[in-house]
CSV table of C-alpha atoms in Angstrom, one decimal:
chain,number,residue,atom,x,y,z
A,1,MET,CA,189.2,87.6,136.4
A,2,ASN,CA,185.4,87.7,136.2
A,3,LEU,CA,182.9,85.2,138.5
A,4,LYS,CA,182.1,82.7,135.2
A,5,LYS,CA,186.7,81.8,135.0
A,6,THR,CA,187.0,81.7,138.7
A,7,ILE,CA,184.6,79.0,138.6
A,8,LEU,CA,186.2,77.3,135.3
A,9,LEU,CA,189.5,77.5,136.8
A,10,SER,CA,188.4,75.9,139.9
A,11,LEU,CA,187.0,73.0,139.0
A,12,LYS,CA,189.4,73.1,136.2
A,13,TRP,CA,192.0,72.3,139.4
A,14,ILE,CA,189.4,70.3,140.7
A,15,LEU,CA,189.8,67.8,138.2
A,16,ILE,CA,193.4,67.9,138.2
A,17,CYS,CA,193.8,67.0,142.4
A,18,ALA,CA,191.4,64.4,141.0
A,19,LEU,CA,193.5,62.3,138.5
A,20,ILE,CA,197.2,63.4,140.7
A,21,GLY,CA,194.5,61.8,144.1
A,22,PHE,CA,193.4,58.6,142.2
A,23,PHE,CA,196.0,57.6,140.2
A,24,SER,CA,198.7,58.6,142.7
A,25,GLY,CA,196.6,56.6,145.9
A,26,SER,CA,196.6,53.6,143.1
A,27,ALA,CA,199.9,53.5,142.4
A,28,SER,CA,200.5,53.9,146.3
A,29,ALA,CA,198.1,51.1,146.7
A,30,PHE,CA,200.0,49.3,144.6
A,31,PHE,CA,203.2,49.9,145.7
A,32,LEU,CA,201.6,49.3,149.4
A,33,ILE,CA,200.3,45.5,148.5
A,34,ALA,CA,203.7,44.4,146.6
A,35,LEU,CA,205.5,45.6,149.1
A,36,GLU,CA,204.4,43.6,151.9
A,37,TRP,CA,204.2,39.8,150.0
A,38,VAL,CA,208.0,40.9,148.7
A,39,SER,CA,208.6,41.1,151.9
A,40,GLN,CA,207.1,38.3,153.2
A,41,LEU,CA,208.5,36.5,150.2
A,42,ARG,CA,212.3,37.4,151.6
A,43,ILE,CA,210.9,36.2,156.1
A,44,GLN,CA,209.7,32.7,154.2
A,45,ASN,CA,212.8,32.3,152.3
A,46,SER,CA,215.9,33.8,153.9
A,47,TRP,CA,218.4,32.9,151.4
A,48,PHE,CA,217.6,35.9,149.8
A,49,ILE,CA,220.1,37.4,151.7
A,50,TRP,CA,222.3,36.2,149.0
A,51,LEU,CA,220.8,37.5,145.8
A,52,LEU,CA,220.9,41.4,147.6
A,53,PRO,CA,224.4,41.9,145.4
A,54,ILE,CA,222.2,41.0,142.1
A,55,GLY,CA,219.2,42.7,142.4
A,56,GLY,CA,221.8,45.9,143.8
A,57,LEU,CA,223.7,45.2,140.7
A,58,PHE,CA,220.4,45.7,138.0
A,59,ILE,CA,219.3,48.6,139.8
A,60,GLY,CA,222.7,49.8,139.5
A,61,LEU,CA,222.1,48.9,136.2
A,62,LEU,CA,219.0,50.4,135.1
A,63,TYR,CA,219.8,53.8,135.9
A,64,HIS,CA,223.3,54.2,134.6
A,65,TYR,CA,222.2,53.2,131.8
A,66,HIS,CA,218.6,54.4,131.3
A,67,GLY,CA,217.6,56.3,134.2
A,68,LYS,CA,220.6,58.9,134.9
A,69,ASP,CA,218.0,61.8,134.3
A,70,VAL,CA,215.8,60.4,138.0
A,71,VAL,CA,218.5,59.0,140.0
A,72,LYS,CA,218.2,62.3,142.0
A,73,GLY,CA,215.2,60.9,143.3
A,74,ASN,CA,213.2,63.3,146.0
A,75,ASN,CA,216.1,65.7,145.5
A,76,LEU,CA,215.3,65.8,141.5
A,77,LEU,CA,211.4,66.8,143.2
A,78,LEU,CA,212.5,70.0,145.7
A,79,GLU,CA,215.1,71.1,142.6
A,80,GLU,CA,212.2,71.2,139.9
A,81,TYR,CA,210.5,73.0,142.4
A,82,GLU,CA,213.8,75.6,143.4
A,83,THR,CA,214.1,76.1,140.1
A,84,PRO,CA,211.9,74.2,137.0
A,85,LYS,CA,213.6,73.6,133.7
A,86,LYS,CA,211.0,70.6,132.2
A,87,VAL,CA,208.5,68.1,133.6
A,88,ILE,CA,209.6,65.5,135.6
A,89,PRO,CA,209.8,61.4,133.1
A,90,LEU,CA,207.5,59.5,133.9
A,91,LYS,CA,209.6,57.1,134.0
A,92,MET,CA,210.8,57.8,137.6
A,93,ALA,CA,207.5,55.9,139.3
A,94,PRO,CA,208.5,52.4,137.7
A,95,PHE,CA,211.7,52.2,138.0
A,96,VAL,CA,211.8,54.0,141.9
A,97,LEU,CA,208.7,50.8,142.2
A,98,ILE,CA,210.6,49.0,140.7
A,99,GLY,CA,214.2,49.3,142.4
A,100,THR,CA,212.1,50.1,145.8
A,101,LEU,CA,210.5,46.3,145.5
A,102,ILE,CA,214.4,44.1,144.2
A,103,THR,CA,215.4,46.6,147.5
A,104,HIS,CA,212.8,45.0,150.5
A,105,LEU,CA,212.9,41.8,148.4
A,106,PHE,CA,216.6,40.7,148.3
A,107,GLY,CA,216.9,42.6,152.6
A,108,GLY,CA,217.8,45.8,152.8
A,109,SER,CA,217.2,48.5,155.3
A,110,ALA,CA,215.5,51.1,153.2
A,111,GLY,CA,211.9,52.4,153.6
A,112,ARG,CA,209.1,53.7,151.8
A,113,GLU,CA,207.7,56.7,151.2
A,114,GLY,CA,210.0,58.2,149.2
A,115,THR,CA,208.8,55.8,146.3
A,116,ALA,CA,205.7,56.9,146.8
A,117,VAL,CA,207.2,60.7,145.9
A,118,GLN,CA,208.3,60.3,144.2
A,119,MET,CA,205.7,58.5,142.1
A,120,GLY,CA,203.2,61.5,143.0
A,121,GLY,CA,205.8,63.6,141.7
A,122,ALA,CA,206.5,62.0,138.2
A,123,ILE,CA,202.5,61.2,138.0
A,124,ALA,CA,201.6,65.3,138.9
A,125,ASP,CA,204.2,66.8,136.4
A,126,GLN,CA,202.4,64.9,133.9
A,127,PHE,CA,199.8,66.5,133.4
A,128,SER,CA,201.7,70.4,133.3
A,129,ARG,CA,201.6,68.8,129.8
A,130,ILE,CA,198.2,67.5,129.1
A,131,PHE,CA,196.6,70.6,130.2
A,132,HIS,CA,199.2,72.9,129.3
A,133,LEU,CA,200.2,75.0,132.1
A,134,ASP,CA,203.2,77.2,133.1
A,135,ALA,CA,206.9,77.6,135.0
A,136,THR,CA,204.8,78.9,138.3
A,137,ASP,CA,201.4,75.8,138.3
A,138,ARG,CA,204.1,73.0,137.6
A,139,LYS,CA,205.5,74.4,141.0
A,140,THR,CA,202.1,74.1,142.8
A,141,LEU,CA,202.2,69.9,141.0
A,142,ILE,CA,205.3,68.6,142.8
A,143,ILE,CA,203.6,69.9,146.1
A,144,LEU,CA,200.6,68.3,145.0
A,145,GLY,CA,202.1,65.4,143.9
A,146,ILE,CA,204.5,64.9,147.8
A,147,SER,CA,201.3,65.2,149.1
A,148,ALA,CA,199.5,62.5,147.2
A,149,GLY,CA,202.1,60.1,148.0
A,150,PHE,CA,202.6,61.7,150.9
A,151,ALA,CA,199.4,60.8,152.6
A,152,SER,CA,198.6,57.9,150.6
A,153,VAL,CA,201.6,55.7,151.5
A,154,PHE,CA,201.4,56.2,155.7
A,155,GLY,CA,197.2,57.2,155.9
A,156,THR,CA,198.0,60.3,156.9
A,157,PRO,CA,196.4,63.1,154.9
A,158,LEU,CA,196.8,66.3,156.8
A,159,ALA,CA,200.5,65.2,157.1
A,160,GLY,CA,200.4,64.9,153.5
A,161,ALA,CA,199.8,67.7,152.9
A,162,ILE,CA,201.4,69.6,155.2
A,163,PHE,CA,204.4,68.0,154.7
A,164,ALA,CA,204.8,68.7,151.1
A,165,LEU,CA,204.2,72.2,152.0
A,166,GLU,CA,206.9,72.1,154.5
A,167,VAL,CA,209.7,70.5,153.2
A,168,VAL,CA,209.9,73.1,150.1
A,169,TYR,CA,208.7,76.2,152.7
A,170,PHE,CA,206.4,78.0,153.4
A,171,CYS,CA,207.5,81.8,152.4
A,172,LYS,CA,207.2,80.3,148.9
A,173,ILE,CA,203.8,78.9,148.8
A,174,SER,CA,200.4,79.9,146.8
A,175,VAL,CA,197.2,80.1,149.3
A,176,LYS,CA,195.7,78.7,145.7
A,177,SER,CA,198.6,75.7,145.9
A,178,SER,CA,197.9,74.9,149.8
A,179,ILE,CA,194.8,74.9,149.6
A,180,LEU,CA,195.1,72.0,146.6
A,181,SER,CA,197.5,70.4,148.3
A,182,PHE,CA,194.6,69.1,151.1
A,183,VAL,CA,192.7,68.2,148.7
A,184,VAL,CA,194.7,66.2,146.4
A,185,ALA,CA,196.2,64.5,149.9
A,186,TYR,CA,192.1,63.7,150.8
A,187,PHE,CA,191.8,62.3,147.0
A,188,ALA,CA,194.7,60.0,147.9
A,189,TYR,CA,194.2,58.5,150.5
A,190,TYR,CA,190.3,57.5,149.6
A,191,THR,CA,191.8,55.5,146.6
A,192,VAL,CA,193.6,53.9,149.1
A,193,GLU,CA,190.4,52.9,151.2
A,194,LEU,CA,189.1,52.3,148.1
A,195,TRP,CA,191.3,49.7,148.0
A,196,ALA,CA,191.2,48.2,150.7
A,197,VAL,CA,194.7,48.5,151.3
A,198,HIS,CA,195.4,49.1,155.4
A,199,HIS,CA,197.5,50.9,157.7
A,200,THR,CA,199.5,49.9,160.3
A,201,HIS,CA,198.0,51.1,163.7
A,202,TYR,CA,199.8,52.2,167.4
A,203,SER,CA,198.3,53.7,169.7
A,204,ILE,CA,199.8,55.2,172.3
A,205,PRO,CA,197.3,54.7,175.8
A,206,ILE,CA,198.8,56.0,179.1
A,207,ILE,CA,199.3,59.7,178.3
A,208,PRO,CA,200.2,61.6,181.6
A,209,GLU,CA,199.6,65.4,182.8
A,210,MET,CA,202.6,68.2,181.4
A,211,ASN,CA,204.2,69.1,183.7
A,212,PRO,CA,207.2,71.2,185.1
A,213,GLU,CA,208.8,68.0,185.7
A,214,ASN,CA,207.7,66.0,182.9
A,215,LEU,CA,209.2,68.8,181.0
A,216,LEU,CA,212.4,68.6,182.2
A,217,TRP,CA,212.8,65.5,181.4
A,218,ILE,CA,211.1,65.9,177.1
A,219,ILE,CA,213.6,68.8,176.3
A,220,PRO,CA,216.3,66.2,176.8
A,221,SER,CA,215.2,63.1,175.5
A,222,SER,CA,214.1,65.8,173.1
A,223,ILE,CA,217.5,66.9,172.2
A,224,LEU,CA,218.8,63.6,172.3
A,225,PHE,CA,216.3,62.6,169.0
A,226,GLY,CA,217.8,65.3,167.2
A,227,PHE,CA,221.0,64.1,167.6
A,228,ALA,CA,219.8,60.9,166.1
A,229,ALA,CA,217.5,62.7,162.4
A,230,MET,CA,221.4,64.3,162.7
A,231,LEU,CA,223.5,61.1,162.9
A,232,PHE,CA,221.0,59.4,159.9
A,233,SER,CA,221.0,61.6,157.8
A,234,ARG,CA,225.5,62.5,158.1
A,235,SER,CA,225.1,58.3,157.7
A,236,THR,CA,222.7,57.8,154.5
A,237,HIS,CA,225.7,61.4,152.8
A,238,PHE,CA,228.6,59.6,154.3
A,239,TRP,CA,228.3,56.7,152.4
A,240,GLY,CA,227.0,57.7,149.6
A,241,ALA,CA,230.5,60.5,149.0
A,242,LEU,CA,232.8,57.4,150.4
A,243,PHE,CA,231.1,54.7,147.6
A,244,SER,CA,231.3,57.6,144.8
A,245,LYS,CA,235.1,58.3,145.8
A,246,ASN,CA,235.9,55.2,146.0
A,247,ILE,CA,233.9,52.6,142.8
A,248,ALA,CA,233.9,54.7,139.7
A,249,TYR,CA,231.5,52.4,137.7
A,250,PRO,CA,227.6,53.2,139.4
A,251,PRO,CA,226.7,50.4,138.8
A,252,LEU,CA,229.2,48.3,140.9
A,253,ARG,CA,228.2,50.3,144.0
A,254,PRO,CA,225.7,48.8,145.1
A,255,PHE,CA,226.8,45.2,144.3
A,256,VAL,CA,229.7,46.1,146.2
A,257,GLY,CA,227.7,47.3,149.2
A,258,GLY,CA,224.8,43.8,148.3
A,259,ILE,CA,228.0,42.5,149.1
A,260,ILE,CA,228.8,43.6,152.6
A,261,LEU,CA,225.3,43.6,153.8
A,262,ALA,CA,224.5,40.1,153.1
A,263,LEU,CA,227.9,38.8,154.8
A,264,ALA,CA,226.6,41.1,157.7
A,265,PHE,CA,223.2,40.4,158.2
A,266,TYR,CA,224.3,36.6,157.8
A,267,THR,CA,227.3,36.6,160.4
A,268,PHE,CA,225.0,38.4,163.2
A,269,ASN,CA,222.5,37.2,163.2
A,270,VAL,CA,220.8,40.7,162.6
A,271,SER,CA,217.5,40.2,160.4
A,272,GLN,CA,215.4,42.3,162.5
A,273,PHE,CA,217.2,45.5,160.3
A,274,MET,CA,216.3,44.2,157.6
A,275,GLY,CA,213.7,46.1,155.4
A,276,LEU,CA,211.0,48.7,156.9
A,277,GLY,CA,211.3,47.1,160.1
A,278,VAL,CA,207.7,47.4,161.4
A,279,PRO,CA,207.5,44.7,163.9
A,280,SER,CA,210.5,45.8,165.9
A,281,ILE,CA,208.8,49.8,165.2
A,282,VAL,CA,205.4,47.7,166.4
A,283,GLU,CA,207.4,46.0,170.0
A,284,ALA,CA,209.3,49.3,170.9
A,285,PHE,CA,205.7,51.0,172.4
A,286,SER,CA,205.2,47.8,174.4
A,287,LYS,CA,209.5,46.5,175.2
A,288,PRO,CA,212.5,48.2,176.2
A,289,ASN,CA,214.9,47.9,173.2
A,290,GLU,CA,218.9,47.5,174.0
A,291,TYR,CA,220.5,51.0,173.3
A,292,GLN,CA,221.7,49.6,169.7
A,293,ASP,CA,219.2,49.1,167.8
A,294,PHE,CA,219.1,52.9,167.4
A,295,LEU,CA,221.8,52.8,166.4
A,296,LEU,CA,222.2,50.1,164.4
A,297,LYS,CA,219.0,51.3,162.0
A,298,ILE,CA,220.7,54.1,160.7
A,299,LEU,CA,224.2,52.1,160.0
A,300,PHE,CA,222.2,49.5,157.8
A,301,THR,CA,220.3,52.5,156.6
A,302,GLY,CA,222.9,55.0,155.6
A,303,PHE,CA,224.6,52.3,154.3
A,304,THR,CA,222.1,50.9,152.0
A,305,LEU,CA,220.7,54.2,150.5
A,306,GLY,CA,224.6,55.0,150.1
A,307,ALA,CA,225.5,52.4,147.7
A,308,GLY,CA,222.8,52.8,145.4
A,309,PHE,CA,219.3,51.0,146.2
A,310,LYS,CA,215.7,53.0,146.5
A,311,GLY,CA,213.4,53.1,149.3
A,312,GLY,CA,212.9,55.8,151.4
A,313,GLU,CA,214.3,57.1,154.9
A,314,VAL,CA,211.7,58.2,156.6
A,315,THR,CA,210.3,54.4,158.0
A,316,PRO,CA,213.7,53.6,158.7
A,317,LEU,CA,213.2,56.9,160.8
A,318,PHE,CA,210.3,56.5,162.6
A,319,PHE,CA,211.9,52.4,163.2
A,320,VAL,CA,215.3,54.8,165.2
A,321,GLY,CA,212.9,57.2,167.4
A,322,ALA,CA,210.7,54.4,168.9
A,323,THR,CA,212.9,52.1,169.7
A,324,LEU,CA,215.8,55.2,170.6
A,325,GLY,CA,212.3,56.2,172.9
A,326,SER,CA,211.4,52.8,173.7
A,327,ALA,CA,215.3,52.5,175.1
A,328,LEU,CA,215.2,55.8,176.6
A,329,SER,CA,212.0,54.8,178.9
A,330,VAL,CA,214.3,52.6,181.0
A,331,PHE,CA,216.1,55.9,182.4
A,332,ILE,CA,213.7,58.8,181.9
A,333,PRO,CA,210.1,58.3,184.4
A,334,LEU,CA,207.3,58.1,181.3
A,335,PRO,CA,205.4,55.9,179.7
A,336,ILE,CA,206.8,53.4,177.1
A,337,ALA,CA,204.6,53.9,173.9
A,338,LEU,CA,204.7,58.2,174.8
A,339,LEU,CA,208.7,58.3,174.2
A,340,ALA,CA,208.8,56.0,171.4
A,341,GLY,CA,205.8,57.9,169.5
A,342,MET,CA,207.6,60.8,171.0
A,343,GLY,CA,210.6,59.3,169.0
A,344,PHE,CA,208.7,58.3,166.4
A,345,VAL,CA,207.9,61.8,165.1
A,346,ALA,CA,209.9,63.9,166.3
A,347,VAL,CA,213.0,62.2,164.4
A,348,PHE,CA,212.0,62.2,161.3
A,349,SER,CA,211.3,65.9,162.1
A,350,GLY,CA,214.7,66.6,162.9
A,351,ALA,CA,215.5,64.8,159.1
A,352,THR,CA,213.5,67.0,156.8
A,353,HIS,CA,212.8,70.0,159.4
A,354,THR,CA,208.9,69.1,159.4
A,355,PRO,CA,208.1,70.3,163.3
A,356,ILE,CA,204.5,71.0,162.2
A,357,ALA,CA,203.9,68.7,159.3
A,358,CYS,CA,205.4,65.7,161.2
A,359,THR,CA,203.5,67.6,165.1
A,360,ILE,CA,199.8,66.6,162.7
A,361,MET,CA,200.9,63.2,161.9
A,362,GLY,CA,201.5,61.9,165.9
A,363,ILE,CA,198.1,63.6,165.9
A,364,GLU,CA,196.7,61.4,163.3
A,365,LEU,CA,198.9,58.6,164.4
A,366,PHE,CA,198.8,58.3,168.3
A,367,GLY,CA,195.3,60.7,169.3
A,368,ILE,CA,195.0,64.3,169.9
A,369,GLU,CA,196.1,63.6,173.7
A,370,ALA,CA,199.7,63.7,173.1
A,371,THR,CA,199.4,66.4,171.4
A,372,ILE,CA,201.8,69.0,173.0
A,373,PHE,CA,204.9,66.0,174.0
A,374,ILE,CA,204.6,65.4,170.0
A,375,GLY,CA,204.7,69.3,169.4
A,376,ILE,CA,207.3,69.8,171.9
A,377,SER,CA,209.2,66.9,171.0
A,378,CYS,CA,208.9,67.5,167.2
A,379,PHE,CA,210.6,71.3,167.3
A,380,ILE,CA,212.9,70.6,170.5
A,381,ALA,CA,214.7,67.8,167.7
A,382,TYR,CA,213.9,69.9,164.3
A,383,LEU,CA,216.0,72.5,165.8
A,384,ALA,CA,218.7,70.2,167.6
A,385,SER,CA,219.4,68.1,164.1
A,386,GLY,CA,221.2,71.0,162.8
A,387,SER,CA,221.8,71.7,159.4
A,388,VAL,CA,221.9,68.0,157.1
A,389,GLY,CA,219.1,66.6,156.5
A,390,ILE,CA,218.1,63.8,153.7
A,391,TYR,CA,217.7,65.7,151.5
A,392,HIS,CA,220.4,67.5,149.8
A,393,ALA,CA,218.1,70.0,148.2
A,394,GLN,CA,216.3,71.0,150.7
A,395,THR,CA,215.9,74.7,151.3
A,396,VAL,CA,216.3,75.4,155.1
A,397,LYS,CA,215.3,78.9,156.3
A,398,GLY,CA,213.3,80.3,159.3
A,399,VAL,CA,213.5,80.4,163.2
A,400,LYS,CA,216.1,77.7,163.0
A,401,ILE,CA,218.9,79.2,160.8
A,402,ARG,CA,217.9,82.7,162.8
A,403,LEU,CA,219.2,80.9,165.8
A,404,TYR,CA,222.0,78.9,164.1
A,405,GLU,CA,223.5,81.9,162.7
A,406,ARG,CA,223.0,84.5,166.0
A,407,PHE,CA,224.6,81.5,168.4
A,408,LYS,CA,227.0,80.3,166.3
A,409,ARG,CA,227.8,82.8,164.4
A,410,ARG,CA,228.4,81.3,161.3
A,411,LYS,CA,226.5,80.1,158.5
A,412,LEU,CA,224.1,77.0,158.9
A,413,ASP,CA,225.7,75.8,156.2
A,414,ASP,CA,228.5,74.7,157.9
A,415,LEU,CA,227.3,73.6,160.9
């Protein structure tokens, strides 16, 4: 390839990154504003919880009659990356946006990253038609969509770029995809900044020195974070399978689930587990949580998503990790904010098999001073979390599978 062709090809991909970054970032900015609005509306009108079954029925009908080809969500993105077949329908973006806003408006326990990533992936894949790209380049587009969605919704461009590469497993990534993943992440990140949409800020004010005693405390706490990630993933899959087995007509699953959730939230007065739960996450950095808080968030989120409501898993994973770390501060002699921050990213690491991205996210969110604590915790939680993650279609390879197969003497898929 001569120099002129190389320059033209580079300019084409920079243009693609700019377009994906702008449209995905703008979609995330709108989503974040709308999500805040519906969340505040729900808080001001507690009776909205009784409309959760109706909202669930609407989501179920929407996907059953018009969205069967996009109902797999993030798993569809991963499947198309592994085996490219056809362009992801653009309707995935508005469908998941509407479904997620309805879920949060009426009190379902869910996150937001899945929505942003699906919007990013659907938007990105449309450029395969516009630029007449082949299957290999479509893989790159899917990575760019995941990167743009993640980076823009959390305000962490480095973590977003690496997450997109790590979640599809590094060995299959080209140098071109790696570089472009970072380029599009920053385009998307700065687009959200351009729209003046702000993200939640967290801090770890006290970082102790790393010594053998502190390391001994990090190890068991990180193993617990890994177990929490495993429980979260298995819970979501369990409820999904249970609803599928017992309710044949898909639209009725979120309807029935909505009734049960509404009764549970009202009867037990546990409104802090509705929606994202960001206030509880922020509070966990300064006030010890009850030990059952992380378990209840796992229960409500797994049930909500398993019933067929829409939203992501990552912010609930942040909730689970931060509140578990906060609760452990009663027993473990490490600063509460440090334990909450470690749990925040470590549970996410275990549930998505992405320890590198989660370590980088911890650095972006909490500062470079906590790097050693965050990094060790993310990798231990990743190793302790088992083979089942939140994404069915994710390929799990690398260090984890080699260790598991060596010590368990059986295939990772059986664990």
